[in-house]
mmCIF file of C-alpha atoms in Angstrom:
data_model
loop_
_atom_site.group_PDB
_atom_site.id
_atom_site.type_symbol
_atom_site.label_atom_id
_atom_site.label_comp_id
_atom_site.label_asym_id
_atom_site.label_seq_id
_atom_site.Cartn_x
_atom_site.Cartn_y
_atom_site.Cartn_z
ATOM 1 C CA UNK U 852 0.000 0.000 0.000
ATOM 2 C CA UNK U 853 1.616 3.578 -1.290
ATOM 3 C CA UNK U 854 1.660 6.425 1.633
ATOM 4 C CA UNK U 855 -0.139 8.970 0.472
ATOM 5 C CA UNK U 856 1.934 12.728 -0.521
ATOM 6 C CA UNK U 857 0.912 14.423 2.913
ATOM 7 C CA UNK U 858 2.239 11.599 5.189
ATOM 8 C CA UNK U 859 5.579 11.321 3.127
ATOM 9 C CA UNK U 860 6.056 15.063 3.724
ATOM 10 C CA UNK U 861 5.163 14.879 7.622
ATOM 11 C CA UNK U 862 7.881 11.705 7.856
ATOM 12 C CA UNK U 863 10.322 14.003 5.890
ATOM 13 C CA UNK U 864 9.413 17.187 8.216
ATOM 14 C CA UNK U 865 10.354 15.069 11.124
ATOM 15 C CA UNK U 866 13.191 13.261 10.161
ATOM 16 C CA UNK U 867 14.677 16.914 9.187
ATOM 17 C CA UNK U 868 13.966 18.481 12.572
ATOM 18 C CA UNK U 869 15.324 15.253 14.218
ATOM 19 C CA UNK U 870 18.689 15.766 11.562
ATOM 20 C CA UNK U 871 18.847 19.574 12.476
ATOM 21 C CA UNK U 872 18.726 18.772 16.586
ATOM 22 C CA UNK U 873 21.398 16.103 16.326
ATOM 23 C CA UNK U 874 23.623 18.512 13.657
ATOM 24 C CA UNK U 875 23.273 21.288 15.963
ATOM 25 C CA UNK U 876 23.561 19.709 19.315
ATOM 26 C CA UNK U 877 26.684 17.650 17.681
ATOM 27 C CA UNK U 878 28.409 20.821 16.697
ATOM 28 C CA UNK U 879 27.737 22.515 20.164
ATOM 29 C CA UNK U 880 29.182 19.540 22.339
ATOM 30 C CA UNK U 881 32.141 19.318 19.681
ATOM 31 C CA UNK U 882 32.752 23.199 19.140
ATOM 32 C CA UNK U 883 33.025 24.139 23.646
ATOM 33 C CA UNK U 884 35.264 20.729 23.281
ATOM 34 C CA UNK U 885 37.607 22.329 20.827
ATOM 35 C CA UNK U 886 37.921 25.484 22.424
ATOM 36 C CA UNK U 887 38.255 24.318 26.026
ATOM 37 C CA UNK U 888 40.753 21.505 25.317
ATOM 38 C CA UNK U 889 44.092 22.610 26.294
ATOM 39 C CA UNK U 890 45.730 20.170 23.166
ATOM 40 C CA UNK U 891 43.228 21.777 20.471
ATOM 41 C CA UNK U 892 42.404 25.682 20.884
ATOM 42 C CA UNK U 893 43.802 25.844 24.220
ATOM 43 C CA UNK U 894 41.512 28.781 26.332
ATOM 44 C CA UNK U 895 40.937 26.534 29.188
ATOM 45 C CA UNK U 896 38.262 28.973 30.854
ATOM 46 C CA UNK U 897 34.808 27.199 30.866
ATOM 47 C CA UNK U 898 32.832 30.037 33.168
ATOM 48 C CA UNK U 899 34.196 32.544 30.453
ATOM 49 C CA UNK U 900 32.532 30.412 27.407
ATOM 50 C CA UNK U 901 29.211 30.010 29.385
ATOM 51 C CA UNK U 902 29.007 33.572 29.992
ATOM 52 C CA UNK U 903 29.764 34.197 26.665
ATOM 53 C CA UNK U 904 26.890 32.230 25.448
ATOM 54 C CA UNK U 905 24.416 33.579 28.202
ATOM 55 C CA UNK U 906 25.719 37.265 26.869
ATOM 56 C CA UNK U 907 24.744 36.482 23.062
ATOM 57 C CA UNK U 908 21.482 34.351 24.239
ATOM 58 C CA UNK U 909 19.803 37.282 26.393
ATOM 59 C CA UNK U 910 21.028 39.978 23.289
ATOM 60 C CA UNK U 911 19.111 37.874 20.424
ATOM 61 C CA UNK U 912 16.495 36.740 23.310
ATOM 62 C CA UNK U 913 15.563 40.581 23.908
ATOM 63 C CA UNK U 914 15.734 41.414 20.329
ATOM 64 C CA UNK U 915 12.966 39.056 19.300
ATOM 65 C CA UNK U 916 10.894 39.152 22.573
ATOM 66 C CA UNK U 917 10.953 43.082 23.029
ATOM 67 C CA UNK U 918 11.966 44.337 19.568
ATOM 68 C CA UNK U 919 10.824 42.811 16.923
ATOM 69 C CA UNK U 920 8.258 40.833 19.096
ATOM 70 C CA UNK U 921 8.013 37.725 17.652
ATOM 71 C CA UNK U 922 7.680 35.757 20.890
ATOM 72 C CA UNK U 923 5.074 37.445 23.368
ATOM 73 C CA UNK U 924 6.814 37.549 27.020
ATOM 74 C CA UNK U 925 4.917 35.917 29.812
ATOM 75 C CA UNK U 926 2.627 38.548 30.931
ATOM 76 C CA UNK U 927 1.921 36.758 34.485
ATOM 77 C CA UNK U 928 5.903 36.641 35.069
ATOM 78 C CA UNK U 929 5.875 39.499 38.704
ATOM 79 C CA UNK U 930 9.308 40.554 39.975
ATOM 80 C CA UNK U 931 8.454 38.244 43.044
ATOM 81 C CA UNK U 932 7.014 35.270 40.858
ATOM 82 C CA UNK U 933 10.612 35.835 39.038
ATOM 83 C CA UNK U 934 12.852 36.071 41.883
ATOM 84 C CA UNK U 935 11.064 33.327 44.398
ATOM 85 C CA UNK U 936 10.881 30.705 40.643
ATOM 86 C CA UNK U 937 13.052 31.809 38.333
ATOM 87 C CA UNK U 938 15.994 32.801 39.827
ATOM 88 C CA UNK U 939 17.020 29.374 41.476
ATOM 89 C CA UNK U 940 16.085 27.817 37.995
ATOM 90 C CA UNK U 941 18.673 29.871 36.503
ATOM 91 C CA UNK U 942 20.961 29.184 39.490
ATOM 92 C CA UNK U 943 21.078 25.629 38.861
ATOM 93 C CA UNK U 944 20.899 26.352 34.687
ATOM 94 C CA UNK U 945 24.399 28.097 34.990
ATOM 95 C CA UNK U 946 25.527 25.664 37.966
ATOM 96 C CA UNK U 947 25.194 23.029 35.110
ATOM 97 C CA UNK U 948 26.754 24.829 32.400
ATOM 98 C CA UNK U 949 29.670 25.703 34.218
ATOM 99 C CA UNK U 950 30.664 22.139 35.052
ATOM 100 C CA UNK U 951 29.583 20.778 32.016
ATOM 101 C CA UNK U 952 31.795 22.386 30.065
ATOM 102 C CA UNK U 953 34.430 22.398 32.494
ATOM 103 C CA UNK U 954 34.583 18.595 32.215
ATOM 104 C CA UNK U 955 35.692 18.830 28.504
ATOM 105 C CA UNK U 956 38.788 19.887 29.901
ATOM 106 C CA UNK U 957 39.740 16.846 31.544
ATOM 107 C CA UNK U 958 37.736 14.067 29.858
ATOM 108 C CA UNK U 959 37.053 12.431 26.604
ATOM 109 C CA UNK U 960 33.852 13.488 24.501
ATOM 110 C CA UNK U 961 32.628 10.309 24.269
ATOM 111 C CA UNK U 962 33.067 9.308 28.541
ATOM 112 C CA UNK U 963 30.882 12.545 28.862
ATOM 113 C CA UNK U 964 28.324 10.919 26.770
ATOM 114 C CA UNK U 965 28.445 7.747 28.573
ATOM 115 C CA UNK U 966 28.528 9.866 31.719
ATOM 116 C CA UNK U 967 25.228 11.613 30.885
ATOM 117 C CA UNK U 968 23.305 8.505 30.754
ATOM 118 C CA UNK U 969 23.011 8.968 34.424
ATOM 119 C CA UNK U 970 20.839 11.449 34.112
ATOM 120 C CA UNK U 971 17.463 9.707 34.318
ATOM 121 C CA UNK U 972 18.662 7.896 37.329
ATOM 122 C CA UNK U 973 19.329 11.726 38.630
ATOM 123 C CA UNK U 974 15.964 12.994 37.563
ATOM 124 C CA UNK U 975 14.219 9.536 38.745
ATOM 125 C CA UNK U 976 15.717 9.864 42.154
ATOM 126 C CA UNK U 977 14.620 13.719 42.999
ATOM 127 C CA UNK U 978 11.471 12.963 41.680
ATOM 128 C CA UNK U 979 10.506 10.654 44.461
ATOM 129 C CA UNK U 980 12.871 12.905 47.053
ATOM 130 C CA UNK U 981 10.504 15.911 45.820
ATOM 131 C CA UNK U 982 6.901 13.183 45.973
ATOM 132 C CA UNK U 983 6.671 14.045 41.906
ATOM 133 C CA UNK U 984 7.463 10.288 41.246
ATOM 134 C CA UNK U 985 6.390 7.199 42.820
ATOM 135 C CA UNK U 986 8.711 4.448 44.043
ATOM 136 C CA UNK U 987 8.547 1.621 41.700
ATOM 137 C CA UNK U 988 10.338 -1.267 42.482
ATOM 138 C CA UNK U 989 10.966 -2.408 38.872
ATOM 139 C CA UNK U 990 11.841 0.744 37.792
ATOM 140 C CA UNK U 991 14.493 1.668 40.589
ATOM 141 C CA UNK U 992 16.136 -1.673 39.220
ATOM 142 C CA UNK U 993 16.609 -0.466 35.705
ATOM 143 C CA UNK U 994 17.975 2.680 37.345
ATOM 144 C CA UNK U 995 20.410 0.502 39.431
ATOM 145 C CA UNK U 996 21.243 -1.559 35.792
ATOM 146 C CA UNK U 997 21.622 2.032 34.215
ATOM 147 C CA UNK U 998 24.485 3.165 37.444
ATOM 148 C CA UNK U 999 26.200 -0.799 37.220
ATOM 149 C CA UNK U 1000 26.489 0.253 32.950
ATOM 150 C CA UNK U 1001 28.316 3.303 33.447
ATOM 151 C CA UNK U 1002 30.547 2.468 36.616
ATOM 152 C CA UNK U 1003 31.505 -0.205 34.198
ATOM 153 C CA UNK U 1004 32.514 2.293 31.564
ATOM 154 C CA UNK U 1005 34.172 4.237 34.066
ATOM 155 C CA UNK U 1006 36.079 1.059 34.657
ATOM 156 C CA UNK U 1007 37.274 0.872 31.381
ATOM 157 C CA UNK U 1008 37.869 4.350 30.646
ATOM 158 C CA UNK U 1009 41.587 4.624 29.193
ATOM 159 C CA UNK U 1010 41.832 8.216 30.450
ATOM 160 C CA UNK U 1011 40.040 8.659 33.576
ATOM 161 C CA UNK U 1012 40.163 11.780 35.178
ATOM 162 C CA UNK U 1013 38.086 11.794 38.833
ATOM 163 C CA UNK U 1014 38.057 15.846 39.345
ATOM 164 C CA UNK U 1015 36.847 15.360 35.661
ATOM 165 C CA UNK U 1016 33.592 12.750 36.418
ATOM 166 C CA UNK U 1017 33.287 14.568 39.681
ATOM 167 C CA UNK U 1018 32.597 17.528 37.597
ATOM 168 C CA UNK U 1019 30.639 16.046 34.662
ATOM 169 C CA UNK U 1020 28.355 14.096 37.782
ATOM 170 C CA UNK U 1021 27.466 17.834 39.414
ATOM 171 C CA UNK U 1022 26.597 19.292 36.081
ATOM 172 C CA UNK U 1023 23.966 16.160 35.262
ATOM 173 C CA UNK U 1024 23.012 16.305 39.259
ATOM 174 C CA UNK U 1025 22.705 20.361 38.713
ATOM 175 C CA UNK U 1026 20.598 19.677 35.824
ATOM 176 C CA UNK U 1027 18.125 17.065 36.885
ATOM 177 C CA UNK U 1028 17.534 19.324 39.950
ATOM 178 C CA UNK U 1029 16.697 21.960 37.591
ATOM 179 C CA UNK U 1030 14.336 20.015 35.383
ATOM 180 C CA UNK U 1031 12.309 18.938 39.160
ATOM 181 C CA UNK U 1032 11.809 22.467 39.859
ATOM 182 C CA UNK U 1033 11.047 23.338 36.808
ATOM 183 C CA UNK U 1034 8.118 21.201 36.930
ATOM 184 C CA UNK U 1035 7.306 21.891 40.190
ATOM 185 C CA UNK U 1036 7.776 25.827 40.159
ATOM 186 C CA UNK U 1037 6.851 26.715 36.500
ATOM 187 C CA UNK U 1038 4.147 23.401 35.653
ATOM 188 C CA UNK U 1039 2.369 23.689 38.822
ATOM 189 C CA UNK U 1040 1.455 27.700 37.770
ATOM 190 C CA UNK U 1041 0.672 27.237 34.629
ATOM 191 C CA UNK U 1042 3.463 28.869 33.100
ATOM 192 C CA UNK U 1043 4.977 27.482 30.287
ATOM 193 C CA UNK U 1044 8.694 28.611 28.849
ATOM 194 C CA UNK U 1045 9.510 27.878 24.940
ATOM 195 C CA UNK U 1046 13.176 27.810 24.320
ATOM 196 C CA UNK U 1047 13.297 31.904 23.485
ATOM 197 C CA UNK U 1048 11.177 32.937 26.904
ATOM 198 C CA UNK U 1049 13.224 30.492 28.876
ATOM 199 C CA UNK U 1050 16.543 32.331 27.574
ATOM 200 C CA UNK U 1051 14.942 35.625 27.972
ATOM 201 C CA UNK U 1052 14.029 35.161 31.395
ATOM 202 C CA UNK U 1053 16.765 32.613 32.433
ATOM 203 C CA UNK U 1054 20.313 33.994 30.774
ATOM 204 C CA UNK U 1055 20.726 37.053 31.955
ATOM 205 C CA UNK U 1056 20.009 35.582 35.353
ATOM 206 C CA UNK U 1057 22.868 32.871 34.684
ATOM 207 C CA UNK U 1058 25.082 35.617 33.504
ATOM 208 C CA UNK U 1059 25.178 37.401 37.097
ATOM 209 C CA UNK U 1060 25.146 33.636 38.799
ATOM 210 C CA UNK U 1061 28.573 33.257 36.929
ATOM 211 C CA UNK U 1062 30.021 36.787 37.465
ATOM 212 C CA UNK U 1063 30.880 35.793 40.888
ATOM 213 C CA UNK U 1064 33.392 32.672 40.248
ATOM 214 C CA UNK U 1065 34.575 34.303 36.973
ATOM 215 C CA UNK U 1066 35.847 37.824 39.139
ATOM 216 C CA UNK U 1067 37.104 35.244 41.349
ATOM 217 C CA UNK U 1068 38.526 32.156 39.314
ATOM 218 C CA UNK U 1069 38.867 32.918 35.925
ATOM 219 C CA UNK U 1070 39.121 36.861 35.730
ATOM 220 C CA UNK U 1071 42.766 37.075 37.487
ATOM 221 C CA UNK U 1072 43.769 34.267 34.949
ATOM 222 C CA UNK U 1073 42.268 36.536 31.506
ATOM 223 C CA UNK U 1074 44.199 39.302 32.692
ATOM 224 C CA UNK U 1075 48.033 37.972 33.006
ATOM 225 C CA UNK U 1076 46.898 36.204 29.935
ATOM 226 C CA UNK U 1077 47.991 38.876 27.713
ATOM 227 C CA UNK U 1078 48.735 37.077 23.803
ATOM 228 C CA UNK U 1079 45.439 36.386 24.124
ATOM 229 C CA UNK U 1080 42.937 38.430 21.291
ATOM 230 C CA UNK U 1081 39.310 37.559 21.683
ATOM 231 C CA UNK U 1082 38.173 35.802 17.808
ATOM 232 C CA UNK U 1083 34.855 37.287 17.091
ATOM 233 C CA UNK U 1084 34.913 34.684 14.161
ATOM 234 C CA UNK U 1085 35.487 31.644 16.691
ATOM 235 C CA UNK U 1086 33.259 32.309 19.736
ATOM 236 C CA UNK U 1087 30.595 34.267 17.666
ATOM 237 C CA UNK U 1088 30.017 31.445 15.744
ATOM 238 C CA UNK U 1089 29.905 28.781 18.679
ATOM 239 C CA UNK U 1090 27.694 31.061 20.290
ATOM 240 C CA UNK U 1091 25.409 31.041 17.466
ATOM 241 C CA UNK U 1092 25.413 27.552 17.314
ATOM 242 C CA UNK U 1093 24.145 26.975 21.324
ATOM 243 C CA UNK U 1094 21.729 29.766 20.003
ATOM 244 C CA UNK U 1095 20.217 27.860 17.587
ATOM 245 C CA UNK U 1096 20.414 24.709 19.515
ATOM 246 C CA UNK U 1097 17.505 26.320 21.674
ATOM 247 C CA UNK U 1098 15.754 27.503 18.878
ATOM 248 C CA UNK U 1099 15.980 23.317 17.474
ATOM 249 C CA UNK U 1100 14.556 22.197 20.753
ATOM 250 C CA UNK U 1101 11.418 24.031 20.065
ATOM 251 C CA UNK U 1102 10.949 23.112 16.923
ATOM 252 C CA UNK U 1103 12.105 19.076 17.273
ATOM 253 C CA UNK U 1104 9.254 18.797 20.486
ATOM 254 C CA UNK U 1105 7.099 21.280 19.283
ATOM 255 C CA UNK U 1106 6.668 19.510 15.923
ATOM 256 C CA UNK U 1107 7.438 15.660 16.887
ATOM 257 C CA UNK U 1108 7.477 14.745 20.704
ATOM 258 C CA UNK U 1109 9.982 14.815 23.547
ATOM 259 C CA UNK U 1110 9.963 10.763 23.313
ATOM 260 C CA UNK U 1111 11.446 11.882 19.489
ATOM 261 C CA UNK U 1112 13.827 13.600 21.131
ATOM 262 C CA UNK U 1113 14.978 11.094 23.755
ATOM 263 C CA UNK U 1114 15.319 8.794 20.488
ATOM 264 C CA UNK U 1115 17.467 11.476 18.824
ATOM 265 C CA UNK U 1116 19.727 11.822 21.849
ATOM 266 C CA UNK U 1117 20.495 8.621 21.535
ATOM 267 C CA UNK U 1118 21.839 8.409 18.185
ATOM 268 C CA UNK U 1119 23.632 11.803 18.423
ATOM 269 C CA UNK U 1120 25.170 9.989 21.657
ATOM 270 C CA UNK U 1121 26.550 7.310 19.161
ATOM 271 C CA UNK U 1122 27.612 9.524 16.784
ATOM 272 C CA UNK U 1123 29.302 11.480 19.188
ATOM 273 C CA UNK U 1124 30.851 8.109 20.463
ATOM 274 C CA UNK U 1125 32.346 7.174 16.962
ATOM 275 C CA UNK U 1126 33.180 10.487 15.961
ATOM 276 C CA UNK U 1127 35.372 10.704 19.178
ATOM 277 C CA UNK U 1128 37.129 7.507 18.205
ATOM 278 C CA UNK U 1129 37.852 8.345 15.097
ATOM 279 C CA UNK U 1130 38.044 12.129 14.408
ATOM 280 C CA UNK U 1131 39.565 13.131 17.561
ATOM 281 C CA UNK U 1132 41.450 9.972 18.732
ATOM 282 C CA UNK U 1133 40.259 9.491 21.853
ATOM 283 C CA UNK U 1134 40.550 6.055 23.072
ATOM 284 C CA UNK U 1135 37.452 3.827 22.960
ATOM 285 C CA UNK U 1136 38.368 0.613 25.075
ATOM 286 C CA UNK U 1137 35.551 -2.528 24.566
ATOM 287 C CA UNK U 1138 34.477 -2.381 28.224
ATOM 288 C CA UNK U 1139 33.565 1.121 27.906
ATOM 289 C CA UNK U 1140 31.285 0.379 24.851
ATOM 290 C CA UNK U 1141 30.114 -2.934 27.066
ATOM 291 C CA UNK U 1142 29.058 -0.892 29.762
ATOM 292 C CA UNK U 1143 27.828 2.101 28.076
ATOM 293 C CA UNK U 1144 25.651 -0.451 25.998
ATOM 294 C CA UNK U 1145 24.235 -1.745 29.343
ATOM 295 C CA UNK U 1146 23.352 1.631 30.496
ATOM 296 C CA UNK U 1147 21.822 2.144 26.799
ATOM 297 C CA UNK U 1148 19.282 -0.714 27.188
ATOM 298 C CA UNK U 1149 18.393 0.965 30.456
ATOM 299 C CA UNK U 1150 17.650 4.184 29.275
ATOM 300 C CA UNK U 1151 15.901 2.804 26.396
ATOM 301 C CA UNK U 1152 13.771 0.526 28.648
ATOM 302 C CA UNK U 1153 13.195 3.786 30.835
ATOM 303 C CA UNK U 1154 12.002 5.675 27.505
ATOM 304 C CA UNK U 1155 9.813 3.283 26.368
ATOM 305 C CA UNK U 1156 7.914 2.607 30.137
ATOM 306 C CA UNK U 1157 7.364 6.683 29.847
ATOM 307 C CA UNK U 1158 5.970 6.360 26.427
ATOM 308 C CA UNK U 1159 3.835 3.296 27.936
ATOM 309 C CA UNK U 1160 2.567 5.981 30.909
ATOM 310 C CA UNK U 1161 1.280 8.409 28.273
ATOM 311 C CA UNK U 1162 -0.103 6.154 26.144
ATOM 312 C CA UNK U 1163 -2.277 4.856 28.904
ATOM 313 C CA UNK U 1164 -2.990 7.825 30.727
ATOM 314 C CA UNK U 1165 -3.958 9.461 27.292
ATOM 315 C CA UNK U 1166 -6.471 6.610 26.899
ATOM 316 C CA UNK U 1167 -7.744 7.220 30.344
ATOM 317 C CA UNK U 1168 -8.349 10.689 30.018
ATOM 318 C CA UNK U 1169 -10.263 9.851 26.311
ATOM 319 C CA UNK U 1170 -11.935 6.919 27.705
ATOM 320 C CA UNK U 1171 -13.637 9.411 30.656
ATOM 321 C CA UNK U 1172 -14.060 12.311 28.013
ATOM 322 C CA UNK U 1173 -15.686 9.757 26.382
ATOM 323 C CA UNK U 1174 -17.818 8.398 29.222
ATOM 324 C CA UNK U 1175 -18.749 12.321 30.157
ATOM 325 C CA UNK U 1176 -20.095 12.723 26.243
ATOM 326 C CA UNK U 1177 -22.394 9.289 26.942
ATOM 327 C CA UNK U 1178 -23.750 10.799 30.456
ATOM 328 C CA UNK U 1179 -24.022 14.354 28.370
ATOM 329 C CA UNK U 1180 -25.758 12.605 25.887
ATOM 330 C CA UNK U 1181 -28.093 10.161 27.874
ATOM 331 C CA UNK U 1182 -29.384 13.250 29.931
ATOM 332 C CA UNK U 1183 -29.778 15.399 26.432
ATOM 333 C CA UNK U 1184 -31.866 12.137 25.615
ATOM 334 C CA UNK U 1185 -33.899 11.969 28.582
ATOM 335 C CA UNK U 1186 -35.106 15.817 28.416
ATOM 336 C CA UNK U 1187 -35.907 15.183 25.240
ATOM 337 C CA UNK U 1188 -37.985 12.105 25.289
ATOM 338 C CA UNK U 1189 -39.691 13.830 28.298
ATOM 339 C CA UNK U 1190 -40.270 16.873 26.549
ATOM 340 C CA UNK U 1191 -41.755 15.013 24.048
ATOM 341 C CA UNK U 1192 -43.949 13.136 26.529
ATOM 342 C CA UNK U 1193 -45.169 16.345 28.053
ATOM 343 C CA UNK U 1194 -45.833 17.831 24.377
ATOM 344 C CA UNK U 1195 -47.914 14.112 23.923
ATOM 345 C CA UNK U 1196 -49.995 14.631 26.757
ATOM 346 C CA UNK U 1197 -50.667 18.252 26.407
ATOM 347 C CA UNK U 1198 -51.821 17.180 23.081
ATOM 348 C CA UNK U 1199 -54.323 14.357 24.427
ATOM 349 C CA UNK U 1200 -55.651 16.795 26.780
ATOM 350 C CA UNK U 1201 -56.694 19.341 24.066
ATOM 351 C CA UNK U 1202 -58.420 16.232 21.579
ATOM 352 C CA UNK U 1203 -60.337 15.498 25.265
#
């Protein structure tokens, strides 16, 4: 049986938003990694990048929110709504940042990948700290297989760096704290952020979060550096790129589902894996691919018992729409078949 013009188009719409997310999201992790590793561009000063990026963010962010107005701000969003919600959102946001791409100073870009597997286990475990998740028995287990997968990959990393994972296990523990609250500040009031709001609420705030450790840590450090001329070219265009990463987010769950994305992740994760190996030479041993294949099937597993969940409470909440329309209906019935009855009688009583 042919597929008809309109669903090959959809399947080619959503295969291209899937191939722009990975590109873009590929580029990002590989571009901070160039910059930040001391043996490629050598400017070892991750705070620096990330306020960099949260610099260029909020300036496009407030050019399309307040100039040309293409995204509507939130027009519930108080000063005390911001500062009691907001501001520990973007606390965490720029917590996770910073030690993300600090990592890519010490380790590998593919034992961050394997690294970030953890982070449903992260998210999984605040959710029942913060009663937004129940405990499940069976699926605490898979989180357990998901932790045994990567310790095992950290067990056959070649170059192992423990300040490194130390820092690459804050930023995903940063992050899934920041993904709770989001859904527990932001969900539970009926706000909702897309990917240009959240920046134009959330960077700047990250920006002053970082000021602090940069005056401190990184500042001193710029300063004695003096051969070094910032390249407009260089982090211009690797700002654009974590730019437009946002912007790809949108579109990729806005158009497909986040279940398309956690399927896209995992690909780019792969391809991120290989191109490691063989582009940048880092060292691949078969016990890291062993476990990180372990914690793979986990993660999968976890993906599709979420997809499961919605399915079935979407069918609930249909099935008692449904049941509401048959009540709705029955009593539409009723008042009918006893209007009718009055209007019968009335009738009889006017022949008599």
């Amino acid at each position: 049986m042919a597929l008809s013009k309109e669903v090959v188009k959809k399947v080619a719409i959503s295969y291209a938003y899937v191939a722009i997310w990975i590109s873009l999201s590929f580029a990002v992790i590989v571009y901070n990694k160039y910059i930040l590793d001391p043996k490629l561009y050598n400017w070892p000063f991750p705070i620096s990048l990330t306020m960099i990026h949260m610099a260029f963010c909020s300036s496009l962010a407030y050019l399309l929110v307040r100039v040309l107005q293409v995204v509507e701000p939130v027009t519930t969003m108080t000063r005390e709504f911001y500062l009691k919600n907001v501001v520990p959102i973007g606390a965490l946001y720029a917590l996770s940042l910073w030690f993300s791409n600090s990592a890519y100073i010490y380790l590998s870009v593919s034992f961050i990948q394997m690294l970030k597997a953890l982070m449903p286990v992260a998210v999984y475990s605040l959710g029942i700290s913060f009663k937004k998740e129940t405990f499940r028995s069976n699926t605490m287990a898979n989180m357990v297989s998901i932790t045994l997968g990567v310790a095992i990959a950290a067990y056959g990393e070649a170059q192992f760096n423990g300040f490194g994972v130390l820092l690459q296990l804050g930023a995903v523990a940063f992050e899934a704290t920041r993904l709770v609250l989001i859904q527990i500040l932001l969900t539970s009031a009926g706000i909702k952020l897309n990917p240009i709001t959240s920046l134009y609420y959330v960077a700047p705030c990250c920006f002053a979060f970082l000021s602090l450790p940069w005056a401190v840590m990184e500042m001193p450090r710029l300063i004695q550096t003096s051969s070094f001329h910032f390249d407009l070219l260089v982090f211009g265009t690797n700002s654009l790129c974590a730019f437009a990463l946002n912007l790809a987010v949108f579109l990729l769950v806005g158009k497909t589902s986040a279940l398309t994305m956690n399927v896209a992740g995992v690909v780019k994760d792969w391809l991120l894996i290989a191109f490691s190996w063989s582009v940048i030479k880092d060292t691949v041993t078969p016990v890291n691919l062993f476990g990180y294949g372990i914690a793979f099937l986990g993660v999968a597993y976890y993906n599709h018992a979420k997809l499961q969940a919605m399915k079935a409470a979407e069918e609930a909440k249909t099935a008692k729409a449904g049941q509401g329309g048959d009540e709705e209906a029955g009593k539409l019935l009723e008042e009918k078949e006893s209007k009718n009855g009055e209007e019968y009688e009335k009738k009889s009583d006017e022949k008599n």
